[in-house]
Each structure stands twice: as structure tokens, then as C-alpha cells.
Amino acid sequence: MSVSAGSDGLSWRNADYFENVIAVDYKIETTEFKITNVHISTAIPKHAGVLSLVHRVLLQVKFQSRSTAKHVSYIVKERIDSDEDHESTGSYCTFAKEIELYTQILPGFEKLWSTENVKFGPRVLKVTMTPFRVIVLEDLKSAGFRTKKSRTGFKTVECEKVLEKLAKFHAASVQYFERRGSFSDQFESGILNDKTIKAHEVYYTPLFESFFQMLEELKYHPKIVQALQPLKGKVYATTCNLFRLDPTKFNVLNHGDLRMTNIHIREYDKLFLNYQTSFFGSPSFDLIYFLTMSTSFCTRIDRFDHLIDHYYKHLKAGLQKLGVMTAIPTQRQLRDDLAAHGFLMCLKSIEALAVTLEMPKLELDMKLFRSTGPEGAEFRRNLYANVQFEKTLERLVMFMWKRGFLTVSQI
């Protein structure tokens, strides 16, 4: 969509709004160029439950220093509701949280790693809170970054690179916390929080019921069935309880949503996007969430220990390099923490497994899979009856059981 180069002051969809974006980006005065055209397209399709619209803006710019016009692109993230609306319903993310992270916290983290020129996300070029609310970010696609468009997830080598960057992010958050004493109240909770239990429990309860029924019908060991029985009807609340902040333990700022679409990759680098669900707490959240939502199934099962060790090696090195005063957890302590929070893998696997399995011949209707009605229950029942799915689930369940992920003490 091409829009006018004029401005009424009530919209960002015009050339005037982007003048200081170009000035900041190119470190020049606004008198040294002229924006002659603005074209806006959808960068990420809108879907149910989305809190922000993401646009790609292509500008045609005539610079005084160039004989021909140049095309420059940016990403505009536009909030489509108010933070007050979401706070009143117990939302775990606000636009103000993401703005604070992009404009204050990430630059602080990157300053700590300045000698290695480590970056954790795209540059922010402009923020507006009224009369509309948008963040203008650099377009990582123009810088050669891309998202992995595979439903099978990251392989081992790719996972190692993501975890190296995550370890640096977590280490920086520890140093940042030490210097400032705390993060703002906005980072007290993320996806898992008490205020959203009622809404999310309605969604997860039927998924867990189908999962539990499958275990019973396939005659899994009674100890496994008995361990999960008390969670029926409160699977989400139980997981929330596991991730309550324990200030006596090792804590970091979690990204909060390390799914593949929020990880942009380039040959020698990885950057994270969408920090709106970040929260301060156990690093186990980011680790389990990433390994569940963004890795290939075989990598998750067969290389889990290797990847956790890889993360720990880089976390320890990062904490030591930054000279933190906080006691560095031992490898054993990290593993114990993962075991204590491991039920998160079960919760997310219930919905994520179907889309991460390498089963090209399986007809998958995700809308039906997520349905809370009887038609959804029947679809999941038939899905679990698939021989390949059954074998895959057996590997996953036994993997989680042996690591204690299905034994929840805090019920």
C-alpha cells in the first residue's frame, strides 16, 4: 500500500513521520534528503490473539549525496490495543515493557559486551506512545538475517549458536541486575502468571485430558499415569507455580518466547526479537521453552544433555568475563533446576509436538487440534492413534520421565 508523503499528525503512515528515522539511521540532517514515496506492507500476518501488528515500510529516499533515489526499509511494530486493557485482564506483556527492553535494557546489555560487539536484537530508531503507539526497528532482512522456515526445528549446530547467544544474554542480565539492584516491576512475570490462569487453563485442560487418556489407553507404566493424575484440571496453574520467582536461587532475565519465528539468523550471528514476554526468573524457562518449541524432535531427545552442557559452558564463561559477584551455579545445580521446572516441557509439548514432528504424510489441522470441543478431542484421539505418532510420544514421555520432568512436587 502506497501512502501520501504528507502528514496530518495523527498517523505514522506518511513521509514526515520517517524523516527523523532516516536522520538517525544515516546520522545526517533532515535537510540532506527527501522521502519521495512510502509503501507499507504486512511483515507478519495477523493471527488470533496477536497483540501487535508488524509492518514493513519501504521508503524511497532522494539523498543530496546521491544522484539516484535509494530504497530503505524498516519494520514498524504497532500496538493495536491499550496496555491498560491488557493489564486489567492480567496480560503478561505490555507495549511499555517491550519499549523499556529495546531502548534501555538491551543497549545496557550490549554495552557490557561492547568489546566483542555482541548484539541481542534489532536497533530501535523511533518510539511513539501518543496518539498512536509504534516502535520503528531496523529491518533485519535488509541486513541479511532470516528466520528458519522449517517445521522440523533447529538442528544441533544451529542450537549451539542460539544457546551461545542466550548464555551471553543471561550473563549480561546478571551483571545488569547487580549494578541496578533490580529490573522494573514490568518484568516480574511472563507467559506464566497467576492472573492468566483462568483463561489459559480452559485451553490446556482438554489438551492434557487427551494426552492423559492416550497414556492410559496405551497402558503406560502405572507410576507415570499416577504421577500425572493429580494435574488434571490444573496443569497450567501447576506450571505457573513452578516458575514463581525464588530470590535465593540463580535468576536471569528470560527472553520469554524463544520460538523459531523470534530468532533471526545470519551465517555468523543470531538475533532475538519480540521481547514482550520477558521476565526475571529461572533460566530453565528459556532453556526448556527453546528446546521444546524450536528444535527438531531428534535433537531435543538425543542431544539434550549436550546442548545443556554447551549452554552452561558459555554461561559460566560469560559470567566470569563480566566479573559478576553473584555465585555462579554449578553444572549440577543447573541440572537440578531444569528437573524442578521440567514439567514445562510436557505442557508445551502437548501443543507443540504435532507441529515439530517430522511427519510429512500426516494430515494436520492445527485449528482442530487446538479445539476445546468434542470435535477437537476426537481429532487428537485419532492423531495419537497414528503408529508413528505413538512411537514418537513414547520416546518423549520416557525421556521426560527419566529426567523427572513428569514428577511435580508443587501441586
CSV table of C-alpha atoms in Angstrom, one decimal:
chain,number,residue,atom,x,y,z
A,1,MET,CA,0.0,0.0,0.0
A,2,SER,CA,1.5,3.3,-1.1
A,3,VAL,CA,0.5,6.3,1.1
A,4,SER,CA,0.8,10.0,0.9
A,5,ALA,CA,4.0,11.8,1.6
A,6,GLY,CA,2.0,14.4,3.6
A,7,SER,CA,1.1,14.3,7.3
A,8,ASP,CA,-1.9,15.0,9.4
A,9,GLY,CA,0.0,14.5,12.7
A,10,LEU,CA,-2.4,11.7,13.7
A,11,SER,CA,-0.8,8.9,11.8
A,12,TRP,CA,2.6,7.4,11.3
A,13,ARG,CA,1.8,6.3,7.7
A,14,ASN,CA,3.5,9.2,6.0
A,15,ALA,CA,6.9,10.6,4.9
A,16,ASP,CA,7.0,13.2,7.6
A,17,TYR,CA,7.0,10.6,10.4
A,18,PHE,CA,10.0,8.9,9.0
A,19,GLU,CA,12.2,11.9,8.4
A,20,ASN,CA,13.9,11.7,11.8
A,21,VAL,CA,14.2,7.9,11.4
A,22,ILE,CA,16.3,8.4,8.3
A,23,ALA,CA,18.3,11.2,10.0
A,24,VAL,CA,19.1,9.0,13.0
A,25,ASP,CA,19.8,5.9,10.9
A,26,TYR,CA,22.2,7.7,8.5
A,27,LYS,CA,23.5,10.3,11.0
A,28,ILE,CA,22.6,13.3,8.8
A,29,GLU,CA,20.3,16.3,8.9
A,30,THR,CA,16.7,16.2,7.6
A,31,THR,CA,17.7,18.9,5.1
A,32,GLU,CA,20.1,16.5,3.4
A,33,PHE,CA,17.4,14.2,1.9
A,34,LYS,CA,13.8,14.0,0.8
A,35,ILE,CA,11.4,11.0,1.2
A,36,THR,CA,9.5,10.8,-2.1
A,37,ASN,CA,7.4,7.6,-1.6
A,38,VAL,CA,6.2,5.4,1.3
A,39,HIS,CA,5.0,1.9,0.8
A,40,ILE,CA,3.6,-0.2,3.6
A,41,SER,CA,3.1,-4.0,3.6
A,42,THR,CA,2.4,-6.7,6.2
A,43,ALA,CA,5.6,-8.2,7.6
A,44,ILE,CA,4.0,-10.8,9.8
A,45,PRO,CA,0.4,-11.9,9.1
A,46,LYS,CA,-2.1,-11.1,11.9
A,47,HIS,CA,-3.4,-14.1,13.7
A,48,ALA,CA,-5.8,-14.8,16.6
A,49,GLY,CA,-4.6,-13.4,19.9
A,50,VAL,CA,-1.9,-11.1,18.4
A,51,LEU,CA,-1.2,-8.0,20.4
A,52,SER,CA,0.7,-6.0,17.8
A,53,LEU,CA,0.7,-5.6,14.0
A,54,VAL,CA,4.0,-5.8,12.3
A,55,HIS,CA,4.5,-3.8,9.1
A,56,ARG,CA,7.4,-3.5,6.6
A,57,VAL,CA,7.8,0.1,5.4
A,58,LEU,CA,9.7,0.7,2.2
A,59,LEU,CA,10.8,4.3,1.7
A,60,GLN,CA,12.1,5.9,-1.5
A,61,VAL,CA,14.7,8.4,-0.4
A,62,LYS,CA,16.5,11.1,-2.5
A,63,PHE,CA,19.8,11.9,-0.8
A,64,GLN,CA,21.7,15.1,-1.7
A,65,SER,CA,24.9,13.0,-1.8
A,66,ARG,CA,23.5,10.5,-4.4
A,67,SER,CA,22.4,11.1,-8.0
A,68,THR,CA,19.7,8.4,-7.8
A,69,ALA,CA,17.0,7.6,-5.2
A,70,LYS,CA,17.6,4.8,-2.7
A,71,HIS,CA,15.1,2.4,-1.2
A,72,VAL,CA,15.3,1.9,2.5
A,73,SER,CA,13.1,-0.4,4.6
A,74,TYR,CA,12.1,-0.5,8.3
A,75,ILE,CA,9.9,-2.6,10.5
A,76,VAL,CA,7.1,-0.9,12.4
A,77,LYS,CA,5.5,-2.7,15.3
A,78,GLU,CA,2.1,-1.2,16.1
A,79,ARG,CA,0.2,-1.9,19.2
A,80,ILE,CA,-3.5,-2.4,18.4
A,81,ASP,CA,-4.9,-2.1,21.9
A,82,SER,CA,-4.0,-0.3,25.2
A,83,ASP,CA,-1.7,-1.6,27.9
A,84,GLU,CA,-4.4,-0.7,30.4
A,85,ASP,CA,-6.8,-3.1,28.6
A,86,HIS,CA,-4.3,-5.9,28.9
A,87,GLU,CA,-3.2,-5.2,32.4
A,88,SER,CA,-6.9,-5.2,33.5
A,89,THR,CA,-7.2,-8.8,32.2
A,90,GLY,CA,-4.0,-10.0,33.6
A,91,SER,CA,-1.9,-9.8,30.5
A,92,TYR,CA,1.8,-10.8,30.8
A,93,CYS,CA,3.1,-8.4,28.3
A,94,THR,CA,2.7,-4.7,27.7
A,95,PHE,CA,4.0,-2.4,25.0
A,96,ALA,CA,5.8,-0.3,27.7
A,97,LYS,CA,7.7,-3.5,28.7
A,98,GLU,CA,9.0,-4.1,25.2
A,99,ILE,CA,9.9,-0.4,24.8
A,100,GLU,CA,11.9,-0.4,28.0
A,101,LEU,CA,13.7,-3.5,26.9
A,102,TYR,CA,14.5,-2.3,23.4
A,103,THR,CA,15.5,1.3,24.4
A,104,GLN,CA,17.1,0.8,27.9
A,105,ILE,CA,17.9,-2.8,28.8
A,106,LEU,CA,19.3,-4.2,25.5
A,107,PRO,CA,21.6,-1.2,25.0
A,108,GLY,CA,22.8,-1.8,28.5
A,109,PHE,CA,23.5,-5.5,27.9
A,110,GLU,CA,25.3,-4.7,24.6
A,111,LYS,CA,27.5,-2.2,26.4
A,112,LEU,CA,28.6,-4.9,28.7
A,113,TRP,CA,29.7,-6.9,25.7
A,114,SER,CA,31.0,-4.0,23.7
A,115,THR,CA,34.5,-5.4,23.3
A,116,GLU,CA,33.0,-8.3,21.4
A,117,ASN,CA,30.4,-6.2,19.6
A,118,VAL,CA,27.6,-8.5,20.7
A,119,LYS,CA,24.1,-7.5,19.7
A,120,PHE,CA,20.9,-9.1,21.0
A,121,GLY,CA,18.2,-7.5,18.8
A,122,PRO,CA,17.5,-5.0,16.1
A,123,ARG,CA,18.3,-1.3,16.5
A,124,VAL,CA,15.4,0.9,17.6
A,125,LEU,CA,15.1,4.1,15.6
A,126,LYS,CA,12.0,5.7,16.9
A,127,VAL,CA,9.3,5.2,19.5
A,128,THR,CA,5.9,6.9,19.7
A,129,MET,CA,3.4,6.4,22.5
A,130,THR,CA,0.7,9.0,21.6
A,131,PRO,CA,-1.6,9.5,19.7
A,132,PHE,CA,-0.6,6.1,18.3
A,133,ARG,CA,1.9,3.6,19.7
A,134,VAL,CA,4.6,2.2,17.4
A,135,ILE,CA,8.2,1.1,17.5
A,136,VAL,CA,10.4,1.6,14.4
A,137,LEU,CA,13.1,-1.1,14.1
A,138,GLU,CA,15.8,-1.8,11.6
A,139,ASP,CA,14.7,-4.3,9.0
A,140,LEU,CA,16.9,-7.4,9.8
A,141,LYS,CA,16.0,-8.9,6.4
A,142,SER,CA,17.9,-6.0,4.7
A,143,ALA,CA,20.9,-6.8,6.9
A,144,GLY,CA,20.9,-10.4,5.6
A,145,PHE,CA,19.1,-12.0,8.5
A,146,ARG,CA,16.3,-14.5,8.0
A,147,THR,CA,14.0,-16.8,10.0
A,148,LYS,CA,14.2,-20.6,9.5
A,149,LYS,CA,11.2,-21.6,7.6
A,150,SER,CA,11.2,-25.3,8.6
A,151,ARG,CA,8.6,-27.0,10.7
A,152,THR,CA,11.3,-29.5,11.8
A,153,GLY,CA,13.2,-27.1,14.0
A,154,PHE,CA,16.8,-26.3,14.5
A,155,LYS,CA,19.5,-28.9,14.2
A,156,THR,CA,22.3,-29.3,16.7
A,157,VAL,CA,24.8,-26.9,15.3
A,158,GLU,CA,22.2,-24.2,14.9
A,159,CYS,CA,21.0,-24.8,18.5
A,160,GLU,CA,24.6,-24.4,19.8
A,161,LYS,CA,24.8,-20.9,18.2
A,162,VAL,CA,21.5,-19.8,19.6
A,163,LEU,CA,22.4,-21.1,23.1
A,164,GLU,CA,25.8,-19.3,22.9
A,165,LYS,CA,23.9,-16.0,22.3
A,166,LEU,CA,21.4,-16.8,25.0
A,167,ALA,CA,24.1,-17.5,27.5
A,168,LYS,CA,25.6,-14.1,26.8
A,169,PHE,CA,22.2,-12.5,27.2
A,170,HIS,CA,21.6,-14.3,30.5
A,171,ALA,CA,25.1,-13.4,31.8
A,172,ALA,CA,24.6,-9.7,30.9
A,173,SER,CA,21.3,-9.7,32.8
A,174,VAL,CA,23.0,-10.9,36.0
A,175,GLN,CA,25.6,-8.1,35.7
A,176,TYR,CA,22.9,-5.6,34.9
A,177,PHE,CA,20.8,-6.7,37.9
A,178,GLU,CA,23.8,-6.4,40.2
A,179,ARG,CA,24.6,-2.8,39.1
A,180,ARG,CA,21.0,-1.6,39.2
A,181,GLY,CA,19.6,-3.7,42.1
A,182,SER,CA,16.6,-4.9,40.2
A,183,PHE,CA,14.6,-4.9,37.0
A,184,SER,CA,11.3,-2.8,36.9
A,185,ASP,CA,8.1,-4.3,38.1
A,186,GLN,CA,7.1,-5.0,34.5
A,187,PHE,CA,9.5,-8.0,34.4
A,188,GLU,CA,8.0,-9.8,37.5
A,189,SER,CA,6.0,-12.2,35.3
A,190,GLY,CA,6.0,-13.6,31.8
A,191,ILE,CA,3.8,-16.0,29.9
A,192,LEU,CA,3.2,-18.0,33.2
A,193,ASN,CA,1.4,-15.9,35.8
A,194,ASP,CA,-1.4,-16.2,38.2
A,195,LYS,CA,-3.6,-13.6,36.6
A,196,THR,CA,-4.0,-15.6,33.4
A,197,ILE,CA,-4.5,-19.0,34.9
A,198,LYS,CA,-8.3,-19.0,34.4
A,199,ALA,CA,-8.1,-18.1,30.7
A,200,HIS,CA,-5.2,-20.5,29.9
A,201,GLU,CA,-6.5,-23.4,32.0
A,202,VAL,CA,-9.6,-23.6,29.8
A,203,TYR,CA,-7.3,-24.0,26.8
A,204,TYR,CA,-4.8,-26.5,28.2
A,205,THR,CA,-7.2,-28.7,30.2
A,206,PRO,CA,-8.7,-30.6,27.2
A,207,LEU,CA,-5.3,-30.9,25.6
A,208,PHE,CA,-4.0,-32.5,28.7
A,209,GLU,CA,-7.1,-34.7,29.1
A,210,SER,CA,-6.4,-36.1,25.6
A,211,PHE,CA,-2.8,-36.6,26.4
A,212,PHE,CA,-3.6,-38.4,29.7
A,213,GLN,CA,-6.2,-40.6,28.1
A,214,MET,CA,-3.7,-41.6,25.4
A,215,LEU,CA,-1.2,-42.7,28.2
A,216,GLU,CA,-3.9,-44.8,29.8
A,217,GLU,CA,-5.1,-46.4,26.6
A,218,LEU,CA,-1.5,-47.3,25.6
A,219,LYS,CA,-1.0,-48.8,29.1
A,220,TYR,CA,2.0,-46.7,30.1
A,221,HIS,CA,3.6,-47.6,33.4
A,222,PRO,CA,1.3,-47.0,36.3
A,223,LYS,CA,3.8,-44.8,38.0
A,224,ILE,CA,3.7,-42.4,35.1
A,225,VAL,CA,-0.1,-42.3,35.0
A,226,GLN,CA,-0.3,-41.9,38.8
A,227,ALA,CA,2.2,-39.0,38.7
A,228,LEU,CA,0.2,-37.1,36.2
A,229,GLN,CA,-3.3,-37.9,37.6
A,230,PRO,CA,-3.3,-35.1,40.2
A,231,LEU,CA,-2.6,-32.5,37.5
A,232,LYS,CA,-5.9,-33.0,35.6
A,233,GLY,CA,-7.8,-29.7,35.6
A,234,LYS,CA,-4.9,-27.6,36.9
A,235,VAL,CA,-2.0,-28.3,34.5
A,236,TYR,CA,-1.4,-24.7,33.7
A,237,ALA,CA,-1.7,-23.5,37.3
A,238,THR,CA,0.8,-26.1,38.3
A,239,THR,CA,3.3,-24.9,35.8
A,240,CYS,CA,2.8,-21.3,36.9
A,241,ASN,CA,3.5,-22.4,40.4
A,242,LEU,CA,6.8,-24.0,39.4
A,243,PHE,CA,8.1,-20.7,37.9
A,244,ARG,CA,7.3,-18.4,40.9
A,245,LEU,CA,10.5,-16.3,41.5
A,246,ASP,CA,12.8,-17.8,44.1
A,247,PRO,CA,15.2,-14.9,45.0
A,248,THR,CA,17.5,-17.4,46.8
A,249,LYS,CA,18.3,-19.2,43.5
A,250,PHE,CA,20.2,-18.2,40.4
A,251,ASN,CA,18.0,-16.0,38.2
A,252,VAL,CA,18.3,-14.2,34.9
A,253,LEU,CA,16.2,-12.1,32.6
A,254,ASN,CA,14.4,-14.6,30.3
A,255,HIS,CA,13.6,-13.7,26.8
A,256,GLY,CA,10.3,-15.4,27.4
A,257,ASP,CA,9.4,-16.7,23.9
A,258,LEU,CA,12.2,-18.3,22.1
A,259,ARG,CA,10.3,-19.9,19.3
A,260,MET,CA,11.8,-20.1,15.8
A,261,THR,CA,10.0,-17.1,14.4
A,262,ASN,CA,11.6,-14.9,17.1
A,263,ILE,CA,15.1,-16.0,16.2
A,264,HIS,CA,16.7,-14.3,13.2
A,265,ILE,CA,19.8,-16.0,11.8
A,266,ARG,CA,22.7,-14.9,9.7
A,267,GLU,CA,25.8,-17.0,8.9
A,268,TYR,CA,27.8,-15.9,11.9
A,269,ASP,CA,25.1,-14.4,14.2
A,270,LYS,CA,21.7,-14.8,15.8
A,271,LEU,CA,19.4,-12.0,17.0
A,272,PHE,CA,16.3,-12.3,19.1
A,273,LEU,CA,13.0,-10.4,18.5
A,274,ASN,CA,9.7,-9.9,20.4
A,275,TYR,CA,10.8,-9.4,24.0
A,276,GLN,CA,7.2,-8.5,25.2
A,277,THR,CA,7.0,-11.6,27.4
A,278,SER,CA,10.4,-11.2,29.1
A,279,PHE,CA,10.6,-11.8,32.8
A,280,PHE,CA,13.1,-12.3,35.6
A,281,GLY,CA,13.4,-15.8,37.0
A,282,SER,CA,15.0,-19.2,36.5
A,283,PRO,CA,17.0,-19.7,33.3
A,284,SER,CA,15.3,-23.0,32.9
A,285,PHE,CA,12.3,-21.3,31.3
A,286,ASP,CA,14.3,-20.1,28.3
A,287,LEU,CA,16.2,-23.4,28.0
A,288,ILE,CA,13.2,-25.7,28.2
A,289,TYR,CA,11.0,-23.4,26.1
A,290,PHE,CA,13.6,-23.1,23.3
A,291,LEU,CA,14.5,-26.8,23.3
A,292,THR,CA,10.8,-27.7,23.2
A,293,MET,CA,9.5,-25.2,20.7
A,294,SER,CA,12.4,-24.6,18.3
A,295,THR,CA,14.5,-27.8,18.0
A,296,SER,CA,13.9,-30.8,15.8
A,297,PHE,CA,12.5,-33.7,17.8
A,298,CYS,CA,15.6,-35.9,17.5
A,299,THR,CA,17.8,-33.0,18.5
A,300,ARG,CA,15.7,-32.4,21.6
A,301,ILE,CA,15.8,-36.0,22.7
A,302,ASP,CA,19.2,-37.2,21.6
A,303,ARG,CA,21.3,-34.0,22.1
A,304,PHE,CA,19.5,-32.5,25.2
A,305,ASP,CA,22.4,-33.2,27.6
A,306,HIS,CA,25.0,-32.0,25.1
A,307,LEU,CA,23.1,-28.7,24.5
A,308,ILE,CA,22.6,-28.0,28.2
A,309,ASP,CA,26.3,-28.6,28.8
A,310,HIS,CA,27.1,-26.3,25.8
A,311,TYR,CA,24.9,-23.5,27.3
A,312,TYR,CA,26.4,-24.0,30.7
A,313,LYS,CA,30.0,-23.7,29.4
A,314,HIS,CA,29.2,-20.4,27.7
A,315,LEU,CA,27.1,-19.1,30.6
A,316,LYS,CA,29.9,-19.7,33.1
A,317,ALA,CA,32.5,-18.2,30.7
A,318,GLY,CA,30.2,-15.1,30.2
A,319,LEU,CA,29.6,-14.6,33.9
A,320,GLN,CA,33.3,-14.9,34.6
A,321,LYS,CA,34.2,-12.5,31.8
A,322,LEU,CA,31.7,-9.9,33.1
A,323,GLY,CA,33.1,-10.3,36.6
A,324,VAL,CA,29.7,-10.9,38.3
A,325,MET,CA,29.6,-11.1,42.1
A,326,THR,CA,26.6,-13.5,42.1
A,327,ALA,CA,27.6,-17.1,42.8
A,328,ILE,CA,27.9,-19.0,39.6
A,329,PRO,CA,25.7,-22.1,39.7
A,330,THR,CA,27.4,-25.5,39.3
A,331,GLN,CA,26.5,-27.7,36.4
A,332,ARG,CA,24.8,-30.0,38.9
A,333,GLN,CA,22.7,-27.1,40.2
A,334,LEU,CA,21.6,-26.1,36.7
A,335,ARG,CA,20.5,-29.7,36.0
A,336,ASP,CA,18.6,-29.8,39.3
A,337,ASP,CA,16.9,-26.6,38.4
A,338,LEU,CA,15.9,-28.0,35.0
A,339,ALA,CA,14.5,-31.1,36.7
A,340,ALA,CA,12.5,-28.9,39.1
A,341,HIS,CA,11.0,-26.9,36.2
A,342,GLY,CA,10.9,-29.7,33.6
A,343,PHE,CA,7.1,-30.1,33.5
A,344,LEU,CA,7.1,-27.0,31.3
A,345,MET,CA,8.3,-29.4,28.5
A,346,CYS,CA,5.3,-31.6,29.0
A,347,LEU,CA,2.9,-28.6,28.9
A,348,LYS,CA,4.4,-27.1,25.8
A,349,SER,CA,4.9,-30.5,24.1
A,350,ILE,CA,1.2,-31.2,24.3
A,351,GLU,CA,0.5,-28.5,21.8
A,352,ALA,CA,3.9,-28.1,20.1
A,353,LEU,CA,4.7,-31.8,19.3
A,354,ALA,CA,2.3,-32.0,16.5
A,355,VAL,CA,4.0,-29.2,14.6
A,356,THR,CA,7.6,-30.1,15.3
A,357,LEU,CA,7.4,-33.8,14.3
A,358,GLU,CA,8.9,-34.8,11.0
A,359,MET,CA,5.8,-36.5,9.7
A,360,PRO,CA,5.1,-35.1,6.2
A,361,LYS,CA,2.4,-37.7,5.4
A,362,LEU,CA,0.3,-36.7,8.5
A,363,GLU,CA,-2.7,-34.5,7.7
A,364,LEU,CA,-2.6,-31.9,10.5
A,365,ASP,CA,-5.4,-29.4,11.1
A,366,MET,CA,-4.0,-27.2,13.9
A,367,LYS,CA,-7.3,-25.3,14.4
A,368,LEU,CA,-9.0,-28.7,15.1
A,369,PHE,CA,-6.1,-29.9,17.2
A,370,ARG,CA,-6.4,-26.9,19.5
A,371,SER,CA,-10.2,-27.1,19.6
A,372,THR,CA,-11.6,-27.4,23.2
A,373,GLY,CA,-14.8,-29.0,21.8
A,374,PRO,CA,-15.7,-32.7,21.3
A,375,GLU,CA,-14.5,-32.5,17.7
A,376,GLY,CA,-11.0,-31.5,18.9
A,377,ALA,CA,-10.9,-34.4,21.4
A,378,GLU,CA,-11.8,-36.8,18.6
A,379,PHE,CA,-9.2,-35.4,16.3
A,380,ARG,CA,-6.5,-35.7,18.9
A,381,ARG,CA,-7.6,-39.2,19.7
A,382,ASN,CA,-7.2,-40.2,16.1
A,383,LEU,CA,-3.9,-38.4,15.9
A,384,TYR,CA,-2.5,-40.2,18.9
A,385,ALA,CA,-3.6,-43.5,17.3
A,386,ASN,CA,-1.2,-42.9,14.4
A,387,VAL,CA,1.5,-45.5,14.8
A,388,GLN,CA,4.4,-43.1,14.1
A,389,PHE,CA,2.9,-40.5,16.5
A,390,GLU,CA,2.6,-43.2,19.1
A,391,LYS,CA,6.2,-44.3,18.8
A,392,THR,CA,7.4,-40.7,18.9
A,393,LEU,CA,5.3,-39.9,22.0
A,394,GLU,CA,6.7,-43.0,23.7
A,395,ARG,CA,10.2,-41.6,23.2
A,396,LEU,CA,9.2,-38.2,24.5
A,397,VAL,CA,7.3,-39.5,27.6
A,398,MET,CA,10.1,-41.8,28.6
A,399,PHE,CA,12.7,-39.0,28.1
A,400,MET,CA,10.7,-36.7,30.4
A,401,TRP,CA,10.1,-39.5,32.9
A,402,LYS,CA,13.7,-40.5,33.3
A,403,ARG,CA,14.7,-36.8,33.9
A,404,GLY,CA,12.0,-36.3,36.5
A,405,PHE,CA,10.1,-33.8,34.3
A,406,LEU,CA,6.8,-35.5,35.0
A,407,THR,CA,7.2,-35.7,38.7
A,408,VAL,CA,5.8,-32.4,40.1
A,409,SER,CA,6.2,-31.9,43.8
A,410,GLN,CA,4.5,-28.5,43.9
A,411,ILE,CA,0.8,-29.3,43.2
